[in-house]
Amino acid sequence: MEKFKRLKNEGNDFVKTGDYEEAANKYSECMKLNTEECTVYTNRALCYLKLYKYEEAKRDCDHVLQIEDSNIKAFYRRALAYKGLQVRKRNMAGI
């Protein structure tokens, strides 16, 4: 549990400095230790949104909502992921 907390805090620190790729890596390491902790999934979803990885963000939010069906952050970030996917789809149609 101590390693989990350390990795999560390191991920949070990377988010604060804008290093979303490294933060996502830390949250992924957390998930190997505890797959039921929803905050690391919503945190990683935030990182994926910042990195324009909308499908990955949506997947993380879907996972959280299977565990906690009323998680507001997961709903909000999934909506942002859907929005990003729609924009990407429209842009691809224009090419």
PDB file of C-alpha atoms in Angstrom:
ATOM      1  CA  MET A   1       0.000   0.000   0.000  1.00  0.00           C
ATOM      2  CA  GLU A   2       2.911   2.345   0.705  1.00  0.00           C
ATOM      3  CA  LYS A   3       4.308   1.886  -2.809  1.00  0.00           C
ATOM      4  CA  PHE A   4       0.860   2.599  -4.251  1.00  0.00           C
ATOM      5  CA  LYS A   5       0.622   5.903  -2.358  1.00  0.00           C
ATOM      6  CA  ARG A   6       4.140   6.894  -3.396  1.00  0.00           C
ATOM      7  CA  LEU A   7       3.440   6.190  -7.073  1.00  0.00           C
ATOM      8  CA  LYS A   8       0.120   8.033  -6.937  1.00  0.00           C
ATOM      9  CA  ASN A   9       1.760  11.067  -5.332  1.00  0.00           C
ATOM     10  CA  GLU A  10       4.521  11.007  -7.938  1.00  0.00           C
ATOM     11  CA  GLY A  11       1.844  10.913 -10.644  1.00  0.00           C
ATOM     12  CA  ASN A  12       0.070  13.861  -9.028  1.00  0.00           C
ATOM     13  CA  ASP A  13       3.337  15.802  -8.945  1.00  0.00           C
ATOM     14  CA  PHE A  14       3.899  15.148 -12.648  1.00  0.00           C
ATOM     15  CA  VAL A  15       0.377  16.411 -13.396  1.00  0.00           C
ATOM     16  CA  LYS A  16       1.124  19.619 -11.500  1.00  0.00           C
ATOM     17  CA  THR A  17       4.197  20.208 -13.683  1.00  0.00           C
ATOM     18  CA  GLY A  18       2.335  19.346 -16.893  1.00  0.00           C
ATOM     19  CA  ASP A  19       4.242  16.124 -17.598  1.00  0.00           C
ATOM     20  CA  TYR A  20       1.135  14.111 -18.452  1.00  0.00           C
ATOM     21  CA  GLU A  21       2.939  11.239 -20.151  1.00  0.00           C
ATOM     22  CA  GLU A  22       5.044  10.530 -17.076  1.00  0.00           C
ATOM     23  CA  ALA A  23       2.025  10.972 -14.794  1.00  0.00           C
ATOM     24  CA  ALA A  24       0.035   8.447 -16.845  1.00  0.00           C
ATOM     25  CA  ASN A  25       2.925   5.995 -16.475  1.00  0.00           C
ATOM     26  CA  LYS A  26       2.884   6.387 -12.685  1.00  0.00           C
ATOM     27  CA  TYR A  27      -0.879   5.859 -12.535  1.00  0.00           C
ATOM     28  CA  SER A  28      -0.500   2.768 -14.726  1.00  0.00           C
ATOM     29  CA  GLU A  29       2.010   1.391 -12.228  1.00  0.00           C
ATOM     30  CA  CYS A  30      -0.518   2.057  -9.449  1.00  0.00           C
ATOM     31  CA  MET A  31      -3.104   0.013 -11.326  1.00  0.00           C
ATOM     32  CA  LYS A  32      -0.828  -3.007 -11.261  1.00  0.00           C
ATOM     33  CA  LEU A  33      -0.987  -2.826  -7.460  1.00  0.00           C
ATOM     34  CA  ASN A  34      -4.701  -2.029  -7.088  1.00  0.00           C
ATOM     35  CA  THR A  35      -7.219  -2.306  -9.934  1.00  0.00           C
ATOM     36  CA  GLU A  36     -10.156  -1.132  -7.826  1.00  0.00           C
ATOM     37  CA  GLU A  37      -8.872   2.338  -6.865  1.00  0.00           C
ATOM     38  CA  CYS A  38     -10.974   4.643  -9.043  1.00  0.00           C
ATOM     39  CA  THR A  39      -8.981   7.835  -8.519  1.00  0.00           C
ATOM     40  CA  VAL A  40      -5.960   6.548 -10.417  1.00  0.00           C
ATOM     41  CA  TYR A  41      -8.199   5.744 -13.389  1.00  0.00           C
ATOM     42  CA  THR A  42      -9.822   9.194 -13.396  1.00  0.00           C
ATOM     43  CA  ASN A  43      -6.402  10.782 -12.930  1.00  0.00           C
ATOM     44  CA  ARG A  44      -4.971   8.809 -15.832  1.00  0.00           C
ATOM     45  CA  ALA A  45      -8.033   9.739 -17.894  1.00  0.00           C
ATOM     46  CA  LEU A  46      -7.181  13.397 -17.263  1.00  0.00           C
ATOM     47  CA  CYS A  47      -3.654  12.758 -18.519  1.00  0.00           C
ATOM     48  CA  TYR A  48      -4.963  11.009 -21.617  1.00  0.00           C
ATOM     49  CA  LEU A  49      -7.294  13.931 -22.332  1.00  0.00           C
ATOM     50  CA  LYS A  50      -4.354  16.336 -22.116  1.00  0.00           C
ATOM     51  CA  LEU A  51      -2.419  14.058 -24.481  1.00  0.00           C
ATOM     52  CA  TYR A  52      -5.379  13.869 -26.937  1.00  0.00           C
ATOM     53  CA  LYS A  53      -5.709  10.118 -26.293  1.00  0.00           C
ATOM     54  CA  TYR A  54      -9.486  10.227 -26.172  1.00  0.00           C
ATOM     55  CA  GLU A  55     -10.186   6.526 -26.662  1.00  0.00           C
ATOM     56  CA  GLU A  56      -7.883   5.625 -23.768  1.00  0.00           C
ATOM     57  CA  ALA A  57      -9.496   8.292 -21.554  1.00  0.00           C
ATOM     58  CA  LYS A  58     -12.949   6.943 -22.385  1.00  0.00           C
ATOM     59  CA  ARG A  59     -11.837   3.400 -21.550  1.00  0.00           C
ATOM     60  CA  ASP A  60     -10.537   4.461 -18.122  1.00  0.00           C
ATOM     61  CA  CYS A  61     -13.766   6.307 -17.364  1.00  0.00           C
ATOM     62  CA  ASP A  62     -15.855   3.331 -18.483  1.00  0.00           C
ATOM     63  CA  HIS A  63     -13.869   1.159 -16.063  1.00  0.00           C
ATOM     64  CA  VAL A  64     -14.534   3.527 -13.169  1.00  0.00           C
ATOM     65  CA  LEU A  65     -18.237   3.700 -13.954  1.00  0.00           C
ATOM     66  CA  GLN A  66     -18.461  -0.085 -13.802  1.00  0.00           C
ATOM     67  CA  ILE A  67     -17.150   0.116 -10.225  1.00  0.00           C
ATOM     68  CA  GLU A  68     -18.785   3.392  -9.133  1.00  0.00           C
ATOM     69  CA  ASP A  69     -21.782   4.147 -11.330  1.00  0.00           C
ATOM     70  CA  SER A  70     -22.167   7.675  -9.950  1.00  0.00           C
ATOM     71  CA  ASN A  71     -18.572   8.911 -10.154  1.00  0.00           C
ATOM     72  CA  ILE A  72     -18.921  12.505 -11.333  1.00  0.00           C
ATOM     73  CA  LYS A  73     -15.302  12.895 -12.478  1.00  0.00           C
ATOM     74  CA  ALA A  74     -15.592   9.766 -14.602  1.00  0.00           C
ATOM     75  CA  PHE A  75     -18.816  11.034 -16.223  1.00  0.00           C
ATOM     76  CA  TYR A  76     -17.306  14.456 -16.887  1.00  0.00           C
ATOM     77  CA  ARG A  77     -14.023  13.172 -18.280  1.00  0.00           C
ATOM     78  CA  ARG A  78     -15.797  10.588 -20.407  1.00  0.00           C
ATOM     79  CA  ALA A  79     -17.924  13.387 -21.857  1.00  0.00           C
ATOM     80  CA  LEU A  80     -14.729  15.310 -22.687  1.00  0.00           C
ATOM     81  CA  ALA A  81     -13.327  12.167 -24.321  1.00  0.00           C
ATOM     82  CA  TYR A  82     -16.472  11.766 -26.431  1.00  0.00           C
ATOM     83  CA  LYS A  83     -16.218  15.426 -27.421  1.00  0.00           C
ATOM     84  CA  GLY A  84     -12.574  14.967 -28.428  1.00  0.00           C
ATOM     85  CA  LEU A  85     -13.449  11.878 -30.457  1.00  0.00           C
ATOM     86  CA  GLN A  86     -16.214  13.779 -32.277  1.00  0.00           C
ATOM     87  CA  VAL A  87     -13.901  16.674 -33.128  1.00  0.00           C
ATOM     88  CA  ARG A  88     -11.283  14.233 -34.409  1.00  0.00           C
ATOM     89  CA  LYS A  89     -13.931  12.447 -36.481  1.00  0.00           C
ATOM     90  CA  ARG A  90     -15.092  15.748 -38.043  1.00  0.00           C
ATOM     91  CA  ASN A  91     -11.517  16.780 -38.786  1.00  0.00           C
ATOM     92  CA  MET A  92     -10.780  13.441 -40.446  1.00  0.00           C
ATOM     93  CA  ALA A  93     -13.911  13.798 -42.583  1.00  0.00           C
ATOM     94  CA  GLY A  94     -12.569  17.115 -43.876  1.00  0.00           C
ATOM     95  CA  ILE A  95      -9.292  15.599 -45.094  1.00  0.00           C
TER      96      ILE A  95
END
